[in-house]
Coordinates of C-alpha atoms in Angstrom, one line a residue:
M1 CA -55.0 105.2 15.0
T2 CA -57.3 103.3 17.1
S3 CA -57.7 103.7 20.8
A4 CA -58.7 101.0 23.1
E5 CA -59.6 101.0 26.9
P6 CA -56.6 100.5 29.1
G7 CA -55.4 97.1 29.7
V8 CA -57.1 95.6 26.8
P9 CA -55.4 94.5 23.6
P10 CA -56.3 96.6 20.6
T11 CA -58.3 95.1 18.0
L12 CA -56.4 94.5 14.9
P13 CA -57.4 95.1 11.0
A14 CA -58.4 91.7 9.7
G15 CA -55.2 89.8 8.3
R16 CA -52.8 91.5 10.5
R17 CA -50.8 89.7 13.4
D18 CA -49.8 91.6 16.8
S19 CA -46.1 90.2 16.5
R20 CA -45.6 91.4 20.3
T21 CA -47.8 88.6 21.7
S22 CA -47.8 85.6 18.8
A23 CA -45.4 83.9 17.3
P24 CA -46.3 82.1 14.1
V25 CA -48.1 78.8 14.4
W26 CA -45.1 76.8 13.0
L27 CA -42.9 78.2 15.6
R28 CA -45.1 77.7 18.8
A29 CA -44.2 74.6 21.0
E30 CA -47.1 72.4 21.5
P31 CA -48.5 72.3 24.9
S32 CA -47.3 69.7 27.3
R33 CA -49.3 66.8 28.1
T34 CA -49.2 64.6 31.0
R35 CA -48.4 61.1 29.8
R36 CA -50.8 58.4 30.8
K37 CA -49.6 55.1 31.8
A38 CA -50.5 52.3 28.9
P39 CA -53.7 50.7 30.1
L40 CA -53.3 47.3 31.8
T41 CA -54.3 44.5 29.6
L42 CA -54.4 40.9 29.6
G43 CA -51.5 40.9 26.7
R44 CA -49.5 43.2 28.9
I45 CA -49.4 41.0 31.8
V46 CA -48.6 37.9 29.5
D47 CA -45.8 39.8 28.1
A48 CA -44.2 40.9 31.5
A49 CA -44.7 37.6 32.7
V50 CA -42.8 36.0 29.7
T51 CA -39.8 38.5 30.6
L52 CA -39.7 37.5 34.2
L53 CA -39.6 33.6 33.4
D54 CA -36.9 34.4 31.0
E55 CA -35.1 36.0 33.5
R56 CA -35.8 34.4 37.0
G57 CA -37.3 31.2 36.2
V58 CA -40.7 29.7 37.3
E59 CA -39.8 29.9 41.2
G60 CA -38.9 33.9 40.5
L61 CA -42.0 34.8 39.1
T62 CA -44.6 36.0 42.0
M63 CA -47.7 38.1 41.3
R64 CA -45.9 41.0 43.5
C65 CA -42.7 41.1 41.0
L66 CA -45.3 40.9 38.0
A67 CA -46.8 43.9 39.3
Q68 CA -44.0 45.9 39.8
Q69 CA -42.8 45.1 36.5
L70 CA -45.9 46.9 35.2
D71 CA -45.7 49.4 37.6
V72 CA -49.2 48.5 39.0
T73 CA -50.7 47.2 42.2
A74 CA -51.2 43.6 42.4
T75 CA -55.1 44.2 43.0
A76 CA -55.2 45.7 39.6
L77 CA -53.7 41.9 38.2
Y78 CA -56.5 40.5 39.8
W79 CA -58.8 42.1 37.6
H80 CA -57.6 39.9 35.1
V81 CA -56.1 36.8 36.5
K82 CA -56.9 35.1 39.5
T83 CA -53.5 33.0 40.4
K84 CA -50.2 32.4 39.7
D85 CA -51.5 29.0 37.8
D86 CA -53.2 31.3 35.2
V87 CA -50.4 33.6 34.1
L88 CA -48.1 30.2 33.7
D89 CA -50.9 28.7 31.7
L90 CA -51.0 31.9 29.6
A91 CA -47.3 32.1 29.2
V92 CA -47.0 28.9 27.9
D93 CA -49.5 29.6 25.2
R94 CA -48.0 32.8 24.2
I95 CA -44.4 30.8 23.2
F96 CA -46.4 28.7 21.7
G97 CA -47.5 31.3 19.6
D98 CA -44.1 31.4 18.3
V99 CA -43.9 28.4 16.9
P100 CA -44.8 28.6 13.2
I101 CA -47.5 26.8 11.6
P102 CA -46.0 25.6 8.2
D103 CA -48.1 25.6 5.3
V104 CA -50.0 22.1 4.3
S105 CA -47.6 20.2 1.9
D106 CA -47.7 16.8 0.0
N107 CA -45.2 15.3 2.6
W108 CA -46.9 14.9 5.9
L109 CA -43.7 13.7 7.4
E110 CA -41.7 16.7 6.6
D111 CA -44.5 19.0 7.8
A112 CA -44.8 17.0 11.4
R113 CA -40.7 17.3 11.3
L114 CA -40.9 21.2 10.6
L115 CA -43.9 21.8 13.3
V116 CA -41.6 19.6 16.1
R117 CA -38.2 21.4 15.3
A118 CA -39.9 24.9 15.8
W119 CA -41.7 23.5 19.1
R120 CA -38.4 22.3 20.2
S121 CA -36.4 25.7 19.5
A122 CA -39.0 28.0 21.4
M123 CA -38.8 25.7 24.3
L124 CA -35.0 26.0 24.3
R125 CA -35.4 29.7 23.8
H126 CA -37.7 29.8 27.0
S127 CA -35.9 27.0 29.1
W128 CA -38.9 27.5 32.0
A129 CA -41.3 26.1 29.4
P130 CA -40.5 22.8 29.3
N131 CA -41.2 21.9 33.1
L132 CA -44.8 23.4 32.5
V133 CA -45.9 21.6 29.1
G134 CA -47.2 18.9 31.2
R135 CA -49.9 21.3 32.5
P136 CA -53.5 21.2 30.8
M137 CA -52.9 23.1 27.8
L138 CA -56.3 24.2 26.4
G139 CA -55.0 27.7 25.0
P140 CA -55.7 28.6 21.5
N141 CA -51.8 28.4 20.2
V142 CA -51.3 25.3 21.9
L143 CA -54.8 23.9 20.2
A144 CA -54.1 24.9 16.7
R145 CA -50.3 23.7 16.6
T146 CA -51.3 20.4 17.9
E147 CA -54.4 20.5 15.3
F148 CA -51.7 21.0 12.6
L149 CA -49.8 18.1 14.1
Q150 CA -52.4 15.5 14.2
A151 CA -53.8 16.2 10.5
A152 CA -50.4 15.6 9.6
L153 CA -50.3 12.2 11.3
M154 CA -54.1 11.3 9.9
R155 CA -52.3 12.1 6.5
G156 CA -50.0 9.7 7.0
G157 CA -52.3 7.0 7.9
C158 CA -52.8 7.5 11.8
R159 CA -56.3 6.8 13.2
D160 CA -57.8 6.2 16.5
L161 CA -55.3 4.7 18.9
Q162 CA -52.4 5.0 16.6
L163 CA -53.0 8.7 16.5
A164 CA -53.2 9.2 20.1
V165 CA -50.0 6.9 20.8
A166 CA -48.0 9.0 17.9
T167 CA -49.3 12.2 19.2
R168 CA -48.0 11.2 22.7
M169 CA -44.9 10.1 21.5
L170 CA -44.1 13.1 19.5
A171 CA -44.9 15.5 22.3
N172 CA -43.2 13.7 25.2
Y173 CA -39.9 13.4 23.1
V174 CA -39.9 16.9 22.0
I175 CA -40.6 18.3 25.6
G176 CA -38.0 15.7 27.3
A177 CA -35.5 16.5 24.5
A178 CA -35.8 20.5 25.3
L179 CA -35.8 19.5 29.5
T180 CA -32.8 17.7 29.1
E181 CA -31.0 20.3 26.9
A182 CA -32.3 23.2 29.1
T183 CA -31.1 21.5 32.2
W184 CA -27.6 21.1 30.7
H185 CA -27.5 24.6 29.9
Q186 CA -28.7 25.7 33.0
T187 CA -25.6 24.6 34.6
G188 CA -23.8 27.6 33.5
D189 CA -20.8 25.5 33.1
P190 CA -19.9 24.7 29.2
Q191 CA -17.6 22.0 30.4
A192 CA -20.2 20.1 32.6
R193 CA -21.3 17.2 29.3
A194 CA -17.3 16.9 29.2
A195 CA -17.0 16.4 32.8
A196 CA -19.5 13.7 32.8
R197 CA -18.2 12.2 29.8
D198 CA -14.8 12.0 31.6
H199 CA -16.4 10.4 35.1
I200 CA -17.8 7.5 32.2
A201 CA -14.7 6.9 30.6
A202 CA -12.6 6.6 33.8
R203 CA -14.7 3.8 35.0
A204 CA -15.2 2.1 31.5
D205 CA -14.8 -1.0 33.3
E206 CA -18.0 -0.5 35.1
Y207 CA -19.8 0.9 32.3
P208 CA -18.2 -0.9 29.0
T209 CA -21.2 -0.1 26.7
L210 CA -21.5 3.1 28.0
D211 CA -18.3 4.1 27.1
A212 CA -17.9 2.3 23.7
S213 CA -21.2 4.2 22.5
G214 CA -20.2 7.7 23.3
H215 CA -22.5 8.3 26.1
L216 CA -22.9 12.0 26.7
D217 CA -20.2 12.6 24.2
D218 CA -21.3 15.9 22.6
T219 CA -18.6 16.2 20.4
R220 CA -19.6 12.4 18.9
W221 CA -23.3 12.7 18.9
N222 CA -24.3 16.6 19.4
D223 CA -28.0 17.4 20.6
D224 CA -29.0 18.4 17.3
L225 CA -28.3 15.6 15.5
L226 CA -29.8 13.1 18.5
F227 CA -32.8 15.2 17.9
E228 CA -33.2 14.9 14.3
E229 CA -32.3 11.0 14.4
G230 CA -34.7 10.4 17.3
L231 CA -37.6 12.8 15.3
D232 CA -37.0 10.7 12.4
G233 CA -37.3 7.2 14.2
I234 CA -40.9 8.3 16.0
L235 CA -42.3 9.5 12.4
R236 CA -41.2 6.4 10.3
A237 CA -42.9 4.3 13.2
A238 CA -45.9 6.6 13.0
A239 CA -45.8 6.0 9.1
R240 CA -45.8 2.4 9.5
T241 CA -48.9 2.3 11.6
G242 CA -51.4 2.8 8.6
S243 CA -51.6 3.6 4.9
P244 CA -51.2 7.0 3.9
R245 CA -53.8 8.3 2.1

């Protein structure tokens, strides 16, 4: 027998556990810890901004809404970005990061085609983007893909002014195509294009060429076909500007 002072647990021999006061370690619940908020980072801000832009568009993105989305104060945002324009520039560059950079092949035309196709797809997934692509784009994702495109065009023989023109033509083409398609999609009315086509057909005497050519008739020429044919035409024109190496 061992004696102990009142109120003081008795000392147990080595290797023995007081089963009345201590459960085996495997059965003990871990002590609860207060969950802390994830730290506010530029990456989190941009992710939240893209989500809001996808849901509400450019007009629906405000610094206040962005702060609420992140569960922070608006003041906290300004440690990372100064203006809404900063956020928009970062958001555009983020979606360009979704455009895969193809492996360089022996076929410069196909390399350029793959990049431009993916660029269009990214902008259609984020229908707010085409309206913003005219802004100065100096983000690393934008520049890396522009570098790839120009390198492909140079392998096709484009140089100097011809290179600048071909780059501008491709950029304007893909932005314009995505903007047009996104605008149609945003109407929310699947019959909008058919109604426009019917309007032309009903006035065939006024617009005989438009009627005969199937203008706005997506059952005849859908957006994917029109885009591919237009892209092919621009690339063929680029190929004629120089002698491929």
